[in-house]
Coordinates of C-alpha atoms and ligand atoms in Angstrom, one line a residue:
M48 CA -17.2 17.7 35.7
E49 CA -14.0 16.1 34.1
A50 CA -11.4 18.5 32.7
K51 CA -11.3 18.4 29.0
E52 CA -8.2 16.6 27.5
K53 CA -6.7 18.3 24.4
L54 CA -8.4 17.2 21.2
F55 CA -6.3 16.2 18.1
P56 CA -8.6 15.9 15.1
G57 CA -7.4 13.1 12.9
L58 CA -4.8 12.4 15.6
D59 CA -2.6 14.9 13.8
G60 CA 0.8 14.9 15.5
V61 CA -0.1 12.3 18.1
V62 CA 2.5 9.6 18.8
A63 CA 0.5 6.4 19.2
A64 CA 3.1 3.7 19.5
E65 CA 6.8 2.9 20.1
T66 CA 8.2 0.9 17.2
K67 CA 11.5 -0.5 15.9
I68 CA 10.0 -1.0 12.5
S69 CA 10.1 2.3 10.8
F70 CA 10.0 6.1 11.2
L71 CA 9.5 9.1 8.9
D72 CA 12.5 11.3 9.7
T73 CA 11.4 14.7 8.3
V74 CA 14.5 16.4 9.6
Q75 CA 16.9 14.3 7.7
S76 CA 14.4 13.5 5.0
E77 CA 14.7 9.7 5.5
I78 CA 12.2 6.9 5.6
V79 CA 13.9 4.8 8.2
I80 CA 13.2 1.1 7.9
Q81 CA 14.8 -1.1 10.6
G82 CA 17.5 1.6 10.7
Y83 CA 18.1 1.9 6.9
D84 CA 16.9 4.6 4.5
L85 CA 14.2 3.1 2.3
I86 CA 15.3 5.1 -0.7
K87 CA 18.8 3.7 -0.5
L88 CA 17.4 0.2 0.1
S89 CA 15.3 0.6 -3.0
Q90 CA 18.3 1.3 -5.1
S91 CA 20.2 -1.9 -4.3
K92 CA 17.9 -4.3 -2.6
D93 CA 14.8 -6.1 -3.8
Y94 CA 11.4 -6.8 -2.3
L95 CA 12.5 -10.1 -0.7
D96 CA 15.4 -8.4 1.0
I97 CA 12.9 -6.0 2.5
V98 CA 10.6 -8.9 3.5
H99 CA 13.5 -10.5 5.4
L100 CA 14.5 -7.1 6.9
L101 CA 11.0 -6.4 8.2
L102 CA 10.2 -9.9 9.5
E103 CA 13.7 -11.0 10.7
E104 CA 15.0 -7.5 11.6
R105 CA 18.1 -7.8 9.4
L106 CA 19.0 -8.1 5.7
P107 CA 19.4 -11.7 4.5
E108 CA 22.5 -13.6 3.5
S109 CA 22.0 -15.0 0.0
T110 CA 21.3 -18.5 1.2
E111 CA 18.7 -17.2 3.7
K112 CA 17.0 -15.3 0.9
I113 CA 16.9 -18.4 -1.3
G114 CA 15.4 -20.4 1.6
M115 CA 12.8 -17.7 2.3
E116 CA 11.8 -17.5 -1.4
K117 CA 11.3 -21.3 -1.3
I118 CA 9.0 -21.0 1.7
L119 CA 7.0 -18.2 0.0
K120 CA 6.7 -20.3 -3.2
S121 CA 5.5 -23.3 -1.2
E122 CA 2.7 -21.0 0.1
Y123 CA 1.5 -19.6 -3.2
D124 CA -1.6 -21.8 -3.6
I125 CA -4.9 -20.7 -2.0
P126 CA -7.8 -23.1 -1.1
A127 CA -10.1 -24.0 -4.0
E128 CA -13.0 -23.1 -1.8
I129 CA -11.8 -19.5 -1.7
L130 CA -11.6 -19.3 -5.5
E131 CA -15.2 -20.7 -5.4
I132 CA -16.3 -17.9 -3.1
F133 CA -15.0 -15.3 -5.6
K134 CA -17.3 -17.0 -8.3
H135 CA -20.3 -16.0 -6.2
L136 CA -19.5 -12.3 -5.8
P137 CA -21.2 -9.9 -8.2
E138 CA -19.1 -8.5 -11.1
S139 CA -19.6 -5.1 -9.6
T140 CA -17.4 -6.1 -6.5
H141 CA -14.5 -3.7 -6.2
P142 CA -11.1 -5.6 -6.3
M143 CA -10.3 -4.3 -2.8
D144 CA -13.5 -5.9 -1.5
G145 CA -12.7 -9.1 -3.3
L146 CA -9.2 -9.0 -1.7
R147 CA -10.7 -8.2 1.7
T148 CA -13.1 -11.2 1.4
G149 CA -10.2 -13.5 0.4
I150 CA -7.9 -12.5 3.3
S151 CA -10.8 -12.8 5.7
A152 CA -11.6 -16.3 4.4
L153 CA -8.0 -17.5 4.8
A154 CA -8.5 -17.2 8.6
G155 CA -10.7 -20.3 8.6
Y156 CA -7.8 -22.4 7.1
D157 CA -5.4 -21.6 9.9
N158 CA -5.7 -24.4 12.4
N159 CA -3.6 -22.5 15.0
L160 CA -5.6 -19.3 14.9
D161 CA -5.6 -18.6 18.6
E162 CA -1.9 -18.8 18.9
R163 CA -0.2 -15.4 18.8
S164 CA 3.4 -16.3 19.7
L165 CA 6.3 -14.8 17.7
P166 CA 7.2 -17.9 15.7
V167 CA 3.6 -18.7 14.8
N168 CA 2.9 -15.1 13.8
K169 CA 6.0 -15.0 11.7
N170 CA 5.2 -18.2 10.0
R171 CA 1.6 -16.9 9.4
S172 CA 3.1 -13.8 7.8
Y173 CA 5.2 -15.8 5.3
Q174 CA 2.1 -17.8 4.5
L175 CA 0.1 -14.6 3.8
L176 CA 3.0 -13.1 1.8
G177 CA 2.9 -16.2 -0.4
K178 CA -0.9 -16.1 -0.8
V179 CA -1.8 -12.4 -1.1
P180 CA -0.6 -11.9 -4.7
N181 CA -2.6 -14.9 -5.7
V182 CA -5.7 -13.6 -3.9
V183 CA -5.2 -10.2 -5.6
A184 CA -4.9 -11.7 -9.1
N185 CA -7.6 -14.4 -8.8
S186 CA -10.2 -12.5 -6.9
Y187 CA -10.0 -9.9 -9.7
R188 CA -10.0 -12.4 -12.5
I189 CA -12.7 -14.6 -11.2
I190 CA -15.0 -11.7 -10.3
Q191 CA -14.5 -10.4 -13.8
K192 CA -15.4 -13.8 -15.2
M193 CA -11.9 -14.6 -16.4
E194 CA -10.2 -18.0 -15.9
P195 CA -8.2 -18.2 -12.7
I196 CA -4.4 -18.1 -13.3
R197 CA -1.9 -20.4 -11.6
P198 CA 1.3 -19.0 -10.0
N199 CA 4.5 -19.6 -12.0
K200 CA 7.1 -20.8 -9.5
S201 CA 9.9 -20.6 -12.1
L202 CA 9.7 -16.8 -11.9
S203 CA 10.9 -14.6 -9.1
Y204 CA 8.4 -13.5 -6.4
S205 CA 7.8 -10.1 -8.1
A206 CA 7.9 -11.4 -11.6
N207 CA 5.3 -14.1 -10.7
F208 CA 3.1 -11.4 -9.1
F209 CA 3.4 -9.3 -12.3
Y210 CA 2.6 -12.4 -14.4
M211 CA -0.5 -13.2 -12.4
I212 CA -2.0 -9.7 -12.7
T213 CA -1.1 -9.1 -16.4
G214 CA -1.0 -12.6 -17.8
R215 CA 2.5 -12.1 -19.2
E216 CA 6.0 -12.4 -17.9
P217 CA 7.7 -9.0 -17.4
S218 CA 10.9 -7.9 -19.3
P219 CA 13.9 -7.5 -17.0
L220 CA 13.3 -3.7 -16.8
E221 CA 9.6 -4.2 -16.1
E222 CA 10.5 -6.7 -13.4
K223 CA 13.0 -4.3 -11.8
I224 CA 10.6 -1.4 -11.8
F225 CA 7.6 -3.4 -10.5
D226 CA 9.8 -4.9 -7.8
R227 CA 11.0 -1.4 -6.9
S228 CA 7.4 -0.2 -6.5
L229 CA 6.8 -3.0 -4.1
V230 CA 9.9 -2.0 -2.1
L231 CA 8.7 1.6 -1.9
Y232 CA 5.2 0.5 -0.9
S233 CA 6.4 -2.1 1.6
E234 CA 6.4 0.0 4.9
H235 CA 5.8 3.6 5.9
E236 CA 5.5 4.1 9.6
M237 CA 1.9 4.7 10.9
P238 CA -0.5 5.4 8.0
N239 CA -4.2 4.9 8.6
S240 CA -4.1 1.2 7.5
T241 CA -1.2 0.3 9.8
F242 CA -2.9 2.1 12.7
T243 CA -6.1 0.2 11.9
A244 CA -4.2 -3.1 11.9
R245 CA -2.5 -2.2 15.2
V246 CA -5.8 -1.1 16.8
I247 CA -7.4 -4.4 15.8
A248 CA -4.4 -6.4 16.9
S249 CA -4.5 -4.6 20.3
T250 CA -7.7 -6.4 21.2
Q251 CA -5.7 -9.7 20.8
S252 CA -7.5 -10.3 17.6
D253 CA -5.6 -12.2 14.9
L254 CA -3.4 -11.3 11.9
Y255 CA -6.1 -12.0 9.4
G256 CA -8.6 -9.7 11.1
A257 CA -6.0 -7.0 11.4
L258 CA -5.1 -7.3 7.7
T259 CA -8.8 -7.4 6.7
G260 CA -9.4 -4.1 8.5
A261 CA -6.3 -2.7 6.9
V262 CA -7.6 -3.5 3.4
A263 CA -10.7 -1.6 4.1
S264 CA -8.7 1.4 5.4
L265 CA -6.3 1.3 2.4
K266 CA -9.2 1.3 -0.1
G267 CA -10.1 4.9 0.6
N268 CA -9.1 7.7 -1.8
L269 CA -7.3 9.6 0.9
H270 CA -5.1 6.6 1.4
G271 CA -4.2 3.8 -1.0
G272 CA -7.2 4.4 -3.4
A273 CA -5.4 7.6 -4.5
N274 CA -3.2 5.7 -7.0
E275 CA -6.2 4.5 -9.0
A276 CA -7.9 8.0 -8.8
V277 CA -4.7 9.6 -10.2
M278 CA -4.8 7.3 -13.2
Y279 CA -8.5 8.0 -13.9
M280 CA -7.7 11.7 -13.8
L281 CA -4.8 11.4 -16.2
N282 CA -6.8 9.2 -18.6
E283 CA -9.7 11.6 -18.5
A284 CA -7.5 14.6 -19.4
D285 CA -5.3 12.8 -21.9
S286 CA -3.3 15.9 -22.8
V287 CA -1.0 18.4 -20.9
S288 CA -3.3 21.4 -21.5
K289 CA -6.5 19.5 -20.5
F290 CA -4.8 18.1 -17.4
E291 CA -3.7 21.6 -16.4
Q292 CA -7.2 22.9 -17.0
M293 CA -8.7 20.0 -15.0
L294 CA -6.4 20.7 -12.0
E295 CA -7.1 24.5 -12.1
T296 CA -10.9 23.8 -12.1
K297 CA -10.7 21.3 -9.2
L298 CA -8.6 23.7 -7.2
F299 CA -11.0 26.5 -7.9
K300 CA -13.8 24.3 -6.6
K301 CA -11.6 23.5 -3.5
E302 CA -11.4 19.8 -4.4
K303 CA -8.5 17.7 -3.3
I304 CA -6.2 16.6 -6.0
M305 CA -5.4 12.9 -5.7
G306 CA -1.7 12.0 -5.5
F307 CA -0.7 15.2 -3.8
G308 CA -0.1 16.1 -0.1
H309 CA 0.7 13.9 2.8
R310 CA 0.0 14.3 6.5
V311 CA 3.7 14.0 7.4
Y312 CA 5.5 15.4 4.3
M313 CA 2.8 17.9 3.3
K314 CA 5.1 20.7 2.1
K315 CA 7.9 18.4 0.8
M316 CA 8.0 15.9 -2.0
D317 CA 7.5 12.3 -0.8
P318 CA 11.0 10.8 -1.6
R319 CA 9.4 7.7 -2.8
A320 CA 7.6 9.7 -5.5
L321 CA 10.9 10.8 -6.9
M322 CA 12.0 7.2 -7.4
M323 CA 8.8 6.4 -9.3
K324 CA 9.2 9.5 -11.3
E325 CA 12.6 8.3 -12.5
A326 CA 11.0 4.9 -13.3
L327 CA 8.3 6.6 -15.3
K328 CA 10.9 8.6 -17.2
E329 CA 12.8 5.3 -18.0
L330 CA 9.6 3.6 -19.2
C331 CA 8.5 6.7 -21.3
D332 CA 12.0 6.9 -22.9
I333 CA 11.9 3.2 -23.9
K334 CA 8.4 3.5 -25.3
E335 CA 9.3 6.9 -26.9
D336 CA 6.0 8.2 -25.5
H337 CA 6.4 11.1 -23.0
L338 CA 2.8 12.2 -22.7
L339 CA 2.2 10.9 -19.2
F340 CA 5.6 12.2 -17.9
E341 CA 4.9 15.6 -19.3
M342 CA 1.3 15.6 -17.9
C343 CA 2.6 14.6 -14.4
E344 CA 5.3 17.3 -14.5
A345 CA 2.8 19.9 -15.5
G346 CA 0.5 18.8 -12.6
E347 CA 3.5 19.1 -10.2
R348 CA 4.2 22.6 -11.3
I349 CA 0.6 23.7 -10.8
M350 CA 0.3 22.2 -7.4
E351 CA 3.6 23.8 -6.3
R352 CA 2.5 27.2 -7.6
E353 CA -1.1 27.1 -6.4
K354 CA -0.9 25.2 -3.1
G355 CA 2.8 24.7 -2.3
I356 CA 2.2 20.9 -2.0
Y357 CA 3.9 18.1 -3.7
P358 CA 3.3 14.6 -5.1
N359 CA 3.2 11.5 -2.9
L360 CA 4.1 8.0 -4.1
D361 CA 0.7 7.3 -5.6
Y362 CA 1.0 10.2 -8.1
Y363 CA 3.9 8.6 -9.9
A364 CA 3.2 4.9 -9.1
A365 CA -0.1 5.2 -11.0
P366 CA 1.4 6.2 -14.4
V367 CA 4.2 3.7 -13.9
Y368 CA 1.7 0.9 -13.5
W369 CA -0.2 2.1 -16.5
M370 CA 3.0 2.0 -18.6
L371 CA 3.6 -1.5 -17.3
G372 CA 0.1 -2.5 -18.7
I373 CA -1.4 -3.2 -15.3
P374 CA -5.3 -2.9 -15.1
I375 CA -6.2 0.2 -13.0
P376 CA -8.5 -1.6 -10.5
L377 CA -5.4 -3.5 -9.4
Y378 CA -3.3 -0.5 -8.4
T379 CA -4.6 -0.3 -4.8
P380 CA -4.6 -4.1 -4.3
I381 CA -0.9 -4.1 -5.4
F382 CA -0.2 -1.4 -2.8
F383 CA -1.8 -3.6 -0.2
S384 CA 0.1 -6.7 -1.3
A385 CA 3.4 -4.8 -1.0
R386 CA 2.4 -3.4 2.4
T387 CA 1.4 -6.9 3.7
V388 CA 4.9 -7.4 5.1
G389 CA 4.9 -4.0 6.9
L390 CA 1.4 -4.7 8.3
C391 CA 2.5 -8.2 9.5
A392 CA 5.6 -6.7 11.2
H393 CA 3.4 -4.1 13.0
V394 CA 0.9 -6.7 14.1
I395 CA 3.7 -8.9 15.4
E396 CA 5.1 -6.0 17.3
Q397 CA 1.7 -5.0 18.7
H398 CA 1.1 -8.6 19.9
A399 CA 4.5 -8.8 21.5
N400 CA 4.1 -5.6 23.5
N401 CA 0.4 -4.9 23.8
R402 CA -1.7 -2.2 25.3
L403 CA -5.3 -2.0 24.2
F404 CA -6.0 1.2 22.1
R405 CA -9.0 2.9 23.7
P406 CA -9.1 6.7 23.3
R407 CA -11.6 9.1 24.8
V408 CA -13.9 11.8 23.2
H409 CA -15.1 15.3 23.6
Y410 CA -18.8 14.8 23.9
T411 CA -20.7 17.5 21.9
G412 CA -24.2 16.1 22.3
E413 CA -26.8 17.2 24.8
R414 CA -27.3 15.9 28.3
R415 CA -31.0 15.0 28.8
V416 CA -33.0 13.9 31.8
L417 CA -35.2 10.8 31.4
N418 CA -38.6 11.4 33.0
Ligands
LIG1078 N1 -5.2 18.8 -3.1 C1 -5.5 20.1 -2.8 N2 -5.3 20.6 -1.6 C2 -4.7 19.8 -0.7 C3 -4.4 18.5 -0.9 C4 -4.6 18.0 -2.2 N3 -4.3 16.8 -2.5 N4 -3.9 18.0 0.2 C5 -3.9 18.9 1.1 N5 -4.4 20.0 0.6 C6 -4.6 21.3 1.3 C7 -5.9 21.3 2.0 O1 -7.0 21.8 1.2 C8 -5.6 22.2 3.2 O2 -5.6 23.5 2.7 P1 -6.2 24.7 3.6 O3 -5.4 24.7 4.8 O4 -6.1 25.9 2.7 O5 -7.6 24.3 3.8 C9 -4.2 21.8 3.6 O6 -3.6 21.4 2.3 C10 -4.1 20.7 4.6 O7 -4.9 19.6 4.2 P2 -5.5 18.5 5.1 O8 -6.5 17.8 4.3 O9 -6.0 19.1 6.4 O10 -4.3 17.6 5.4 P3 -4.3 16.1 5.9 O11 -3.0 15.9 6.6 O12 -5.6 15.9 6.7 O13 -4.4 15.3 4.6 C11 -4.0 13.9 2.8 C12 -3.4 14.5 4.1 C13 -3.1 12.9 2.3 C14 -5.3 13.2 3.2 C15 -4.3 15.0 1.8 O14 -3.1 15.6 1.4 C16 -5.1 14.5 0.6 O15 -6.3 14.4 0.6 N6 -4.4 14.1 -0.5 C17 -5.0 13.6 -1.7 C18 -5.2 12.1 -1.5 C19 -3.9 11.3 -1.6 O16 -3.1 11.5 -2.5 N7 -3.8 10.4 -0.7 C20 -2.6 9.5 -0.6 C21 -1.8 9.9 0.5 S1 -0.3 9.0 0.6

């Protein structure tokens, strides 16, 4: 009989890959992205800087950034047939499922699909980065029986994304905050969706397949779906005292509170959450409406006192998106769209230095004899 290898439920603490892309340094409390601290990046760099950093492994010169933005804009359009597919999906289709269908369908339009070389994968990543916001906005709109919306190339990448999901151009402050949320969501080491993408890529499957799997992973409440769940909770409570009561009841029933806890940070606040908390304060100040901020802070206090656990990014991104007027069902698709660049970087790295993922199990079933 084989000796039993040690079992790690949920692969907790298991190191599954070597990477130069990112690392959660819990000792120095830094989210390291290509060597830089993500929080510091988010204070002075925008989403396109991070796209360049993740795909080209360095921050761009200003002319390079302009060139890259041009390429992204030239990739905004998606095939009319894909818009047509969305028309045939039932209205009950979840936006993440619409997004998953759209990304999957894009594979058919890549006439170089079997090619996995670095330049081709990078080019494919830029194409996807151009198209994913369009897929997010129009899969949602068309499934909801709204007219499709055309990208506005006169706006910045983030402002156009905002425009396509809300139907209006953002103010400079809204654009800055939305862009910052994309930076904070852009890459985060090895969450379930990134692991999923790398597992799929490790079979030599293509980028579209890896991203399609990652959408499915990110949809779950324990992962990206948490941001939408947080907003539904806040809306249902609608006052500080009712929110406190709601959390106390959920904790009493041993339910998980969405937007709190993290496999890696667990007993510390996710530093990205702090950035979105500041953004929420800024938006509440401007709108002279502090209800959401006060509710969130009250929730934080309860969770610290009762469980000793802290908010993750989704807890504060949700009310920020609400204050920006973004429809709740698009919160997780936005997370995915921002994370597309991180996922592409990981798939490229996996393809460049591949070993098939194929773990083992502890078998707990019976052994039977066939007569
Ligand atoms: N609410 C209440 N308790 C929580 C909690 C939460 N959000 N997150 C963790 N805990 C508690 C667990 O009940 C458990 O307590 P116990 O030891 O007394 O049983 C302990 O903390 C460890 O939790 P566990 O679920 O084993 O940790 P994990 O590493 O598997 O889970 C998450 C990490 C993110 C899945 C988990 O924190 C969670 O479900 N959070 C809510 C969903 C969410 O916000 N997801 C987005 C993550 S970025």
